[in-house]
């Protein structure tokens, strides 16, 4: 069985025409005149995400000072785990995760 014309033909003649006109129109414009300027508008949420990504990129994955401090406490037998604080934090995380669902 032969399948023909199952995909619509792409009309590239207009794209080719625009591409051919770009160099010519660029030559006609005086120096310093802006050609068509691309502009992107990001929502506030997207801007916040970008800022968070930048901060995370600058934050080291391992906090060496904190690790050394905890190692020292463990070696000296001074490290204490507050079970109530751990349980409280676990419950807070569980509640916040459920509210997002």
PDB file of N, CA and C in Angstrom:
ATOM      1  N   UNK A   1       0.847  -1.153   0.000  1.00  0.00           N
ATOM      2  CA  UNK A   1       0.000   0.000   0.000  1.00  0.00           C
ATOM      3  C   UNK A   1       0.904   1.231   0.000  1.00  0.00           C
ATOM      4  N   UNK A   2       0.584   2.204  -0.787  1.00  0.00           N
ATOM      5  CA  UNK A   2       1.366   3.415  -0.874  1.00  0.00           C
ATOM      6  C   UNK A   2       0.558   4.563  -0.285  1.00  0.00           C
ATOM      7  N   UNK A   3       1.162   5.254   0.686  1.00  0.00           N
ATOM      8  CA  UNK A   3       0.503   6.395   1.295  1.00  0.00           C
ATOM      9  C   UNK A   3       1.069   7.674   0.694  1.00  0.00           C
ATOM     10  N   UNK A   4       0.199   8.499   0.203  1.00  0.00           N
ATOM     11  CA  UNK A   4       0.655   9.771  -0.351  1.00  0.00           C
ATOM     12  C   UNK A   4      -0.172  10.903   0.246  1.00  0.00           C
ATOM     13  N   UNK A   5       0.440  12.035   0.304  1.00  0.00           N
ATOM     14  CA  UNK A   5      -0.210  13.256   0.806  1.00  0.00           C
ATOM     15  C   UNK A   5      -0.751  13.110   2.228  1.00  0.00           C
ATOM     16  N   UNK A   6      -0.029  12.370   3.061  1.00  0.00           N
ATOM     17  CA  UNK A   6      -0.503  12.254   4.438  1.00  0.00           C
ATOM     18  C   UNK A   6      -0.010  13.420   5.293  1.00  0.00           C
ATOM     19  N   UNK A   7       1.023  14.090   4.841  1.00  0.00           N
ATOM     20  CA  UNK A   7       1.514  15.273   5.537  1.00  0.00           C
ATOM     21  C   UNK A   7       1.235  16.483   4.654  1.00  0.00           C
ATOM     22  N   UNK A   8       0.714  17.552   5.216  1.00  0.00           N
ATOM     23  CA  UNK A   8       0.482  18.741   4.387  1.00  0.00           C
ATOM     24  C   UNK A   8       1.813  19.320   3.932  1.00  0.00           C
ATOM     25  N   UNK A   9       1.794  19.884   2.760  1.00  0.00           N
ATOM     26  CA  UNK A   9       3.005  20.488   2.218  1.00  0.00           C
ATOM     27  C   UNK A   9       3.313  21.770   2.988  1.00  0.00           C
ATOM     28  N   UNK A  10       4.560  21.919   3.351  1.00  0.00           N
ATOM     29  CA  UNK A  10       4.974  23.121   4.059  1.00  0.00           C
ATOM     30  C   UNK A  10       5.191  24.233   3.044  1.00  0.00           C
ATOM     31  N   UNK A  11       4.658  25.380   3.348  1.00  0.00           N
ATOM     32  CA  UNK A  11       4.807  26.506   2.434  1.00  0.00           C
ATOM     33  C   UNK A  11       6.033  27.295   2.854  1.00  0.00           C
ATOM     34  N   UNK A  12       7.111  27.072   2.133  1.00  0.00           N
ATOM     35  CA  UNK A  12       8.371  27.721   2.480  1.00  0.00           C
ATOM     36  C   UNK A  12       8.687  28.884   1.560  1.00  0.00           C
ATOM     37  N   UNK A  13       7.875  29.105   0.537  1.00  0.00           N
ATOM     38  CA  UNK A  13       8.193  30.179  -0.387  1.00  0.00           C
ATOM     39  C   UNK A  13       8.161  31.546   0.301  1.00  0.00           C
ATOM     40  N   UNK A  14       7.240  31.760   1.251  1.00  0.00           N
ATOM     41  CA  UNK A  14       7.197  33.037   1.961  1.00  0.00           C
ATOM     42  C   UNK A  14       8.401  33.183   2.878  1.00  0.00           C
ATOM     43  N   UNK A  15       8.809  32.095   3.508  1.00  0.00           N
ATOM     44  CA  UNK A  15       9.979  32.136   4.374  1.00  0.00           C
ATOM     45  C   UNK A  15      11.213  32.471   3.551  1.00  0.00           C
ATOM     46  N   UNK A  16      11.351  31.838   2.384  1.00  0.00           N
ATOM     47  CA  UNK A  16      12.490  32.119   1.516  1.00  0.00           C
ATOM     48  C   UNK A  16      12.478  33.570   1.051  1.00  0.00           C
ATOM     49  N   UNK A  17      11.301  34.096   0.747  1.00  0.00           N
ATOM     50  CA  UNK A  17      11.182  35.477   0.303  1.00  0.00           C
ATOM     51  C   UNK A  17      11.624  36.446   1.407  1.00  0.00           C
ATOM     52  N   UNK A  18      11.218  36.179   2.643  1.00  0.00           N
ATOM     53  CA  UNK A  18      11.614  37.024   3.765  1.00  0.00           C
ATOM     54  C   UNK A  18      13.116  36.946   3.975  1.00  0.00           C
ATOM     55  N   UNK A  19      13.677  35.756   3.888  1.00  0.00           N
ATOM     56  CA  UNK A  19      15.118  35.596   4.072  1.00  0.00           C
ATOM     57  C   UNK A  19      15.884  36.370   3.004  1.00  0.00           C
ATOM     58  N   UNK A  20      15.384  36.367   1.780  1.00  0.00           N
ATOM     59  CA  UNK A  20      16.067  37.093   0.712  1.00  0.00           C
ATOM     60  C   UNK A  20      15.968  38.599   0.920  1.00  0.00           C
ATOM     61  N   UNK A  21      14.903  39.067   1.536  1.00  0.00           N
ATOM     62  CA  UNK A  21      14.718  40.496   1.725  1.00  0.00           C
ATOM     63  C   UNK A  21      15.515  41.032   2.900  1.00  0.00           C
ATOM     64  N   UNK A  22      15.823  40.223   3.892  1.00  0.00           N
ATOM     65  CA  UNK A  22      16.506  40.692   5.094  1.00  0.00           C
ATOM     66  C   UNK A  22      17.829  41.399   4.793  1.00  0.00           C
ATOM     67  N   UNK A  23      18.739  40.809   4.024  1.00  0.00           N
ATOM     68  CA  UNK A  23      19.998  41.515   3.782  1.00  0.00           C
ATOM     69  C   UNK A  23      19.786  42.832   3.042  1.00  0.00           C
ATOM     70  N   UNK A  24      18.876  42.853   2.112  1.00  0.00           N
ATOM     71  CA  UNK A  24      18.627  44.066   1.346  1.00  0.00           C
ATOM     72  C   UNK A  24      18.077  45.162   2.252  1.00  0.00           C
ATOM     73  N   UNK A  25      17.127  44.838   3.117  1.00  0.00           N
ATOM     74  CA  UNK A  25      16.549  45.842   3.998  1.00  0.00           C
ATOM     75  C   UNK A  25      17.561  46.297   5.034  1.00  0.00           C
ATOM     76  N   UNK A  26      18.453  45.423   5.447  1.00  0.00           N
ATOM     77  CA  UNK A  26      19.476  45.798   6.416  1.00  0.00           C
ATOM     78  C   UNK A  26      20.451  46.785   5.795  1.00  0.00           C
ATOM     79  N   UNK A  27      20.728  46.651   4.523  1.00  0.00           N
ATOM     80  CA  UNK A  27      21.659  47.546   3.855  1.00  0.00           C
ATOM     81  C   UNK A  27      21.058  48.938   3.679  1.00  0.00           C
ATOM     82  N   UNK A  28      19.753  49.030   3.533  1.00  0.00           N
ATOM     83  CA  UNK A  28      19.094  50.311   3.322  1.00  0.00           C
ATOM     84  C   UNK A  28      19.028  51.149   4.588  1.00  0.00           C
ATOM     85  N   UNK A  29      19.028  50.519   5.772  1.00  0.00           N
ATOM     86  CA  UNK A  29      18.901  51.252   7.025  1.00  0.00           C
ATOM     87  C   UNK A  29      20.217  51.913   7.379  1.00  0.00           C
ATOM     88  N   UNK A  30      20.158  53.154   7.862  1.00  0.00           N
ATOM     89  CA  UNK A  30      21.405  53.813   8.275  1.00  0.00           C
ATOM     90  C   UNK A  30      22.015  53.121   9.486  1.00  0.00           C
ATOM     91  N   UNK A  31      23.306  53.305   9.662  1.00  0.00           N
ATOM     92  CA  UNK A  31      24.004  52.693  10.794  1.00  0.00           C
ATOM     93  C   UNK A  31      23.424  53.221  12.092  1.00  0.00           C
ATOM     94  N   UNK A  32      23.284  52.354  13.077  1.00  0.00           N
ATOM     95  CA  UNK A  32      22.767  52.756  14.369  1.00  0.00           C
ATOM     96  C   UNK A  32      21.255  52.657  14.470  1.00  0.00           C
ATOM     97  N   UNK A  33      20.566  52.433  13.378  1.00  0.00           N
ATOM     98  CA  UNK A  33      19.113  52.283  13.419  1.00  0.00           C
ATOM     99  C   UNK A  33      18.796  50.850  13.776  1.00  0.00           C
ATOM    100  N   UNK A  34      17.935  50.687  14.724  1.00  0.00           N
ATOM    101  CA  UNK A  34      17.593  49.335  15.178  1.00  0.00           C
ATOM    102  C   UNK A  34      16.685  48.664  14.177  1.00  0.00           C
ATOM    103  N   UNK A  35      17.024  47.458  13.866  1.00  0.00           N
ATOM    104  CA  UNK A  35      16.132  46.647  13.051  1.00  0.00           C
ATOM    105  C   UNK A  35      15.028  46.147  13.959  1.00  0.00           C
ATOM    106  N   UNK A  36      14.227  45.254  13.489  1.00  0.00           N
ATOM    107  CA  UNK A  36      13.199  44.665  14.340  1.00  0.00           C
ATOM    108  C   UNK A  36      13.848  44.099  15.591  1.00  0.00           C
ATOM    109  N   UNK A  37      13.325  44.468  16.744  1.00  0.00           N
ATOM    110  CA  UNK A  37      13.911  44.037  18.007  1.00  0.00           C
ATOM    111  C   UNK A  37      13.016  42.981  18.624  1.00  0.00           C
ATOM    112  N   UNK A  38      13.621  41.858  18.961  1.00  0.00           N
ATOM    113  CA  UNK A  38      12.880  40.806  19.638  1.00  0.00           C
ATOM    114  C   UNK A  38      12.723  41.182  21.099  1.00  0.00           C
ATOM    115  N   UNK A  39      11.576  40.909  21.655  1.00  0.00           N
ATOM    116  CA  UNK A  39      11.325  41.270  23.042  1.00  0.00           C
ATOM    117  C   UNK A  39      10.588  40.118  23.710  1.00  0.00           C
ATOM    118  N   UNK A  40      11.027  39.793  24.914  1.00  0.00           N
ATOM    119  CA  UNK A  40      10.401  38.726  25.684  1.00  0.00           C
ATOM    120  C   UNK A  40       9.919  39.316  26.991  1.00  0.00           C
ATOM    121  N   UNK A  41       8.662  39.096  27.317  1.00  0.00           N
ATOM    122  CA  UNK A  41       8.108  39.527  28.593  1.00  0.00           C
ATOM    123  C   UNK A  41       7.872  38.302  29.455  1.00  0.00           C
ATOM    124  N   UNK A  42       8.539  38.267  30.607  1.00  0.00           N
ATOM    125  CA  UNK A  42       8.386  37.137  31.518  1.00  0.00           C
ATOM    126  C   UNK A  42       7.426  37.508  32.634  1.00  0.00           C
ATOM    127  N   UNK A  43       6.619  36.554  33.037  1.00  0.00           N
ATOM    128  CA  UNK A  43       5.704  36.798  34.153  1.00  0.00           C
ATOM    129  C   UNK A  43       6.504  36.947  35.440  1.00  0.00           C
ATOM    130  N   UNK A  44       5.871  37.503  36.460  1.00  0.00           N
ATOM    131  CA  UNK A  44       6.546  37.690  37.750  1.00  0.00           C
ATOM    132  C   UNK A  44       7.003  36.348  38.314  1.00  0.00           C
ATOM    133  N   UNK A  45       6.181  35.320  38.176  1.00  0.00           N
ATOM    134  CA  UNK A  45       6.546  33.992  38.665  1.00  0.00           C
ATOM    135  C   UNK A  45       7.774  33.447  37.964  1.00  0.00           C
ATOM    136  N   UNK A  46       7.831  33.643  36.660  1.00  0.00           N
ATOM    137  CA  UNK A  46       8.981  33.176  35.885  1.00  0.00           C
ATOM    138  C   UNK A  46      10.232  33.948  36.271  1.00  0.00           C
ATOM    139  N   UNK A  47      10.082  35.253  36.515  1.00  0.00           N
ATOM    140  CA  UNK A  47      11.228  36.053  36.949  1.00  0.00           C
ATOM    141  C   UNK A  47      11.726  35.582  38.312  1.00  0.00           C
ATOM    142  N   UNK A  48      10.811  35.245  39.206  1.00  0.00           N
ATOM    143  CA  UNK A  48      11.199  34.727  40.520  1.00  0.00           C
ATOM    144  C   UNK A  48      11.963  33.415  40.376  1.00  0.00           C
ATOM    145  N   UNK A  49      11.483  32.556  39.511  1.00  0.00           N
ATOM    146  CA  UNK A  49      12.155  31.269  39.278  1.00  0.00           C
ATOM    147  C   UNK A  49      13.566  31.501  38.736  1.00  0.00           C
ATOM    148  N   UNK A  50      13.706  32.461  37.827  1.00  0.00           N
ATOM    149  CA  UNK A  50      15.032  32.765  37.282  1.00  0.00           C
ATOM    150  C   UNK A  50      15.975  33.238  38.383  1.00  0.00           C
ATOM    151  N   UNK A  51      15.479  34.093  39.294  1.00  0.00           N
ATOM    152  CA  UNK A  51      16.306  34.584  40.400  1.00  0.00           C
ATOM    153  C   UNK A  51      16.716  33.431  41.312  1.00  0.00           C
ATOM    154  N   UNK A  52      15.778  32.533  41.602  1.00  0.00           N
ATOM    155  CA  UNK A  52      16.082  31.385  42.462  1.00  0.00           C
ATOM    156  C   UNK A  52      17.144  30.508  41.803  1.00  0.00           C
ATOM    157  N   UNK A  53      17.021  30.283  40.508  1.00  0.00           N
ATOM    158  CA  UNK A  53      18.012  29.480  39.792  1.00  0.00           C
ATOM    159  C   UNK A  53      19.395  30.116  39.867  1.00  0.00           C
ATOM    160  N   UNK A  54      19.447  31.453  39.735  1.00  0.00           N
ATOM    161  CA  UNK A  54      20.735  32.142  39.813  1.00  0.00           C
ATOM    162  C   UNK A  54      21.352  31.991  41.199  1.00  0.00           C
ATOM    163  N   UNK A  55      20.525  32.131  42.243  1.00  0.00           N
ATOM    164  CA  UNK A  55      21.031  31.988  43.609  1.00  0.00           C
ATOM    165  C   UNK A  55      21.512  30.561  43.846  1.00  0.00           C
ATOM    166  N   UNK A  56      20.748  29.585  43.389  1.00  0.00           N
ATOM    167  CA  UNK A  56      21.150  28.183  43.567  1.00  0.00           C
ATOM    168  C   UNK A  56      22.433  27.867  42.824  1.00  0.00           C
ATOM    169  N   UNK A  57      22.600  28.472  41.649  1.00  0.00           N
ATOM    170  CA  UNK A  57      23.814  28.220  40.879  1.00  0.00           C
ATOM    171  C   UNK A  57      25.042  28.748  41.613  1.00  0.00           C
ATOM    172  N   UNK A  58      24.867  29.794  42.415  1.00  0.00           N
ATOM    173  CA  UNK A  58      25.988  30.384  43.142  1.00  0.00           C
ATOM    174  C   UNK A  58      26.195  29.748  44.516  1.00  0.00           C
ATOM    175  N   UNK A  59      25.248  28.944  44.967  1.00  0.00           N
ATOM    176  CA  UNK A  59      25.329  28.326  46.283  1.00  0.00           C
ATOM    177  C   UNK A  59      26.073  26.998  46.181  1.00  0.00           C
ATOM    178  N   UNK A  60      27.099  26.807  47.002  1.00  0.00           N
ATOM    179  CA  UNK A  60      27.817  25.522  46.946  1.00  0.00           C
ATOM    180  C   UNK A  60      26.910  24.386  47.415  1.00  0.00           C
ATOM    181  N   UNK A  61      27.090  23.219  46.814  1.00  0.00           N
ATOM    182  CA  UNK A  61      26.275  22.068  47.173  1.00  0.00           C
ATOM    183  C   UNK A  61      26.616  21.547  48.559  1.00  0.00           C
ATOM    184  N   UNK A  62      27.848  21.700  48.971  1.00  0.00           N
ATOM    185  CA  UNK A  62      28.301  21.196  50.264  1.00  0.00           C
ATOM    186  C   UNK A  62      28.776  22.380  51.097  1.00  0.00           C
ATOM    187  N   UNK A  63      28.198  22.510  52.283  1.00  0.00           N
ATOM    188  CA  UNK A  63      28.631  23.569  53.197  1.00  0.00           C
ATOM    189  C   UNK A  63      29.716  22.984  54.097  1.00  0.00           C
ATOM    190  N   UNK A  64      30.948  23.172  53.700  1.00  0.00           N
ATOM    191  CA  UNK A  64      32.094  22.554  54.361  1.00  0.00           C
ATOM    192  C   UNK A  64      32.165  22.955  55.836  1.00  0.00           C
ATOM    193  N   UNK A  65      31.894  24.233  56.128  1.00  0.00           N
ATOM    194  CA  UNK A  65      31.984  24.687  57.517  1.00  0.00           C
ATOM    195  C   UNK A  65      30.984  23.942  58.392  1.00  0.00           C
ATOM    196  N   UNK A  66      29.774  23.780  57.902  1.00  0.00           N
ATOM    197  CA  UNK A  66      28.727  23.097  58.669  1.00  0.00           C
ATOM    198  C   UNK A  66      29.109  21.635  58.896  1.00  0.00           C
ATOM    199  N   UNK A  67      29.640  21.000  57.873  1.00  0.00           N
ATOM    200  CA  UNK A  67      30.044  19.596  57.988  1.00  0.00           C
ATOM    201  C   UNK A  67      31.146  19.446  59.030  1.00  0.00           C
ATOM    202  N   UNK A  68      32.139  20.324  58.990  1.00  0.00           N
ATOM    203  CA  UNK A  68      33.243  20.253  59.952  1.00  0.00           C
ATOM    204  C   UNK A  68      32.740  20.466  61.380  1.00  0.00           C
ATOM    205  N   UNK A  69      31.817  21.416  61.547  1.00  0.00           N
ATOM    206  CA  UNK A  69      31.255  21.677  62.873  1.00  0.00           C
ATOM    207  C   UNK A  69      30.522  20.445  63.411  1.00  0.00           C
ATOM    208  N   UNK A  70      29.682  19.821  62.550  1.00  0.00           N
ATOM    209  CA  UNK A  70      28.940  18.633  62.976  1.00  0.00           C
ATOM    210  C   UNK A  70      29.867  17.457  63.264  1.00  0.00           C
ATOM    211  N   UNK A  71      30.907  17.274  62.442  1.00  0.00           N
ATOM    212  CA  UNK A  71      31.870  16.198  62.690  1.00  0.00           C
ATOM    213  C   UNK A  71      32.540  16.381  64.045  1.00  0.00           C
ATOM    214  N   UNK A  72      32.911  17.628  64.332  1.00  0.00           N
ATOM    215  CA  UNK A  72      33.549  17.909  65.615  1.00  0.00           C
ATOM    216  C   UNK A  72      32.619  17.605  66.778  1.00  0.00           C
ATOM    217  N   UNK A  73      31.347  17.989  66.666  1.00  0.00           N
ATOM    218  CA  UNK A  73      30.373  17.704  67.726  1.00  0.00           C
ATOM    219  C   UNK A  73      30.192  16.207  67.914  1.00  0.00           C
ATOM    220  N   UNK A  74      30.141  15.468  66.822  1.00  0.00           N
ATOM    221  CA  UNK A  74      29.968  14.008  66.911  1.00  0.00           C
ATOM    222  C   UNK A  74      31.186  13.379  67.575  1.00  0.00           C
ATOM    223  N   UNK A  75      32.387  13.789  67.160  1.00  0.00           N
ATOM    224  CA  UNK A  75      33.613  13.233  67.730  1.00  0.00           C
ATOM    225  C   UNK A  75      33.736  13.528  69.221  1.00  0.00           C
ATOM    226  N   UNK A  76      33.283  14.705  69.646  1.00  0.00           N
ATOM    227  CA  UNK A  76      33.362  15.079  71.065  1.00  0.00           C
ATOM    228  C   UNK A  76      32.181  14.529  71.870  1.00  0.00           C
ATOM    229  N   UNK A  77      31.220  13.897  71.185  1.00  0.00           N
ATOM    230  CA  UNK A  77      30.042  13.362  71.857  1.00  0.00           C
ATOM    231  C   UNK A  77      29.052  14.439  72.271  1.00  0.00           C
ATOM    232  N   UNK A  78      29.127  15.587  71.621  1.00  0.00           N
ATOM    233  CA  UNK A  78      28.262  16.708  71.959  1.00  0.00           C
ATOM    234  C   UNK A  78      27.032  16.812  71.062  1.00  0.00           C
ATOM    235  N   UNK A  79      27.005  16.040  70.006  1.00  0.00           N
ATOM    236  CA  UNK A  79      25.892  16.154  69.051  1.00  0.00           C
ATOM    237  C   UNK A  79      24.645  15.510  69.636  1.00  0.00           C
ATOM    238  N   UNK A  80      23.589  16.296  69.735  1.00  0.00           N
ATOM    239  CA  UNK A  80      22.315  15.814  70.274  1.00  0.00           C
ATOM    240  C   UNK A  80      21.226  16.009  69.219  1.00  0.00           C
ATOM    241  N   UNK A  81      20.417  14.989  69.058  1.00  0.00           N
ATOM    242  CA  UNK A  81      19.289  15.079  68.137  1.00  0.00           C
ATOM    243  C   UNK A  81      18.053  15.399  68.949  1.00  0.00           C
ATOM    244  N   UNK A  82      17.366  16.478  68.572  1.00  0.00           N
ATOM    245  CA  UNK A  82      16.125  16.862  69.230  1.00  0.00           C
ATOM    246  C   UNK A  82      14.981  16.140  68.515  1.00  0.00           C
ATOM    247  N   UNK A  83      14.544  15.016  69.091  1.00  0.00           N
ATOM    248  CA  UNK A  83      13.516  14.189  68.462  1.00  0.00           C
ATOM    249  C   UNK A  83      12.227  14.960  68.256  1.00  0.00           C
ATOM    250  N   UNK A  84      11.864  15.820  69.191  1.00  0.00           N
ATOM    251  CA  UNK A  84      10.639  16.615  69.043  1.00  0.00           C
ATOM    252  C   UNK A  84      10.736  17.563  67.849  1.00  0.00           C
ATOM    253  N   UNK A  85      11.882  18.192  67.691  1.00  0.00           N
ATOM    254  CA  UNK A  85      12.068  19.118  66.566  1.00  0.00           C
ATOM    255  C   UNK A  85      12.022  18.373  65.230  1.00  0.00           C
ATOM    256  N   UNK A  86      12.630  17.185  65.198  1.00  0.00           N
ATOM    257  CA  UNK A  86      12.611  16.378  63.979  1.00  0.00           C
ATOM    258  C   UNK A  86      11.180  15.964  63.647  1.00  0.00           C
ATOM    259  N   UNK A  87      10.438  15.495  64.639  1.00  0.00           N
ATOM    260  CA  UNK A  87       9.049  15.079  64.423  1.00  0.00           C
ATOM    261  C   UNK A  87       8.196  16.263  63.977  1.00  0.00           C
ATOM    262  N   UNK A  88       8.385  17.420  64.586  1.00  0.00           N
ATOM    263  CA  UNK A  88       7.636  18.621  64.215  1.00  0.00           C
ATOM    264  C   UNK A  88       7.897  19.002  62.757  1.00  0.00           C
ATOM    265  N   UNK A  89       9.153  18.974  62.376  1.00  0.00           N
ATOM    266  CA  UNK A  89       9.528  19.314  60.998  1.00  0.00           C
ATOM    267  C   UNK A  89       8.946  18.308  60.001  1.00  0.00           C
ATOM    268  N   UNK A  90       8.949  17.031  60.365  1.00  0.00           N
ATOM    269  CA  UNK A  90       8.372  16.008  59.499  1.00  0.00           C
ATOM    270  C   UNK A  90       6.881  16.251  59.306  1.00  0.00           C
ATOM    271  N   UNK A  91       6.188  16.598  60.385  1.00  0.00           N
ATOM    272  CA  UNK A  91       4.752  16.871  60.285  1.00  0.00           C
ATOM    273  C   UNK A  91       4.486  18.111  59.442  1.00  0.00           C
ATOM    274  N   UNK A  92       5.272  19.155  59.623  1.00  0.00           N
ATOM    275  CA  UNK A  92       5.107  20.367  58.816  1.00  0.00           C
ATOM    276  C   UNK A  92       5.295  20.069  57.331  1.00  0.00           C
ATOM    277  N   UNK A  93       6.301  19.282  57.023  1.00  0.00           N
ATOM    278  CA  UNK A  93       6.559  18.925  55.633  1.00  0.00           C
ATOM    279  C   UNK A  93       5.404  18.099  55.067  1.00  0.00           C
ATOM    280  N   UNK A  94       4.903  17.157  55.848  1.00  0.00           N
ATOM    281  CA  UNK A  94       3.792  16.323  55.408  1.00  0.00           C
ATOM    282  C   UNK A  94       2.563  17.171  55.138  1.00  0.00           C
ATOM    283  N   UNK A  95       2.250  18.086  56.052  1.00  0.00           N
ATOM    284  CA  UNK A  95       1.078  18.949  55.888  1.00  0.00           C
ATOM    285  C   UNK A  95       1.230  19.859  54.674  1.00  0.00           C
ATOM    286  N   UNK A  96       2.404  20.452  54.504  1.00  0.00           N
ATOM    287  CA  UNK A  96       2.603  21.352  53.354  1.00  0.00           C
ATOM    288  C   UNK A  96       2.567  20.584  52.034  1.00  0.00           C
ATOM    289  N   UNK A  97       3.078  19.341  52.008  1.00  0.00           N
ATOM    290  CA  UNK A  97       3.020  18.522  50.806  1.00  0.00           C
ATOM    291  C   UNK A  97       1.571  18.167  50.453  1.00  0.00           C
ATOM    292  N   UNK A  98       0.770  17.882  51.457  1.00  0.00           N
ATOM    293  CA  UNK A  98      -0.635  17.528  51.212  1.00  0.00           C
ATOM    294  C   UNK A  98      -1.414  18.732  50.733  1.00  0.00           C
ATOM    295  N   UNK A  99      -1.098  19.919  51.212  1.00  0.00           N
ATOM    296  CA  UNK A  99      -1.831  21.106  50.786  1.00  0.00           C
ATOM    297  C   UNK A  99      -1.507  21.475  49.348  1.00  0.00           C
ATOM    298  N   UNK A 100      -0.354  21.061  48.849  1.00  0.00           N
ATOM    299  CA  UNK A 100       0.009  21.325  47.454  1.00  0.00           C
ATOM    300  C   UNK A 100      -0.682  20.375  46.489  1.00  0.00           C
ATOM    301  N   UNK A 101      -1.094  19.236  46.976  1.00  0.00           N
ATOM    302  CA  UNK A 101      -1.716  18.221  46.113  1.00  0.00           C
ATOM    303  C   UNK A 101      -3.128  18.585  45.752  1.00  0.00           C
TER     304      UNK A 101
END
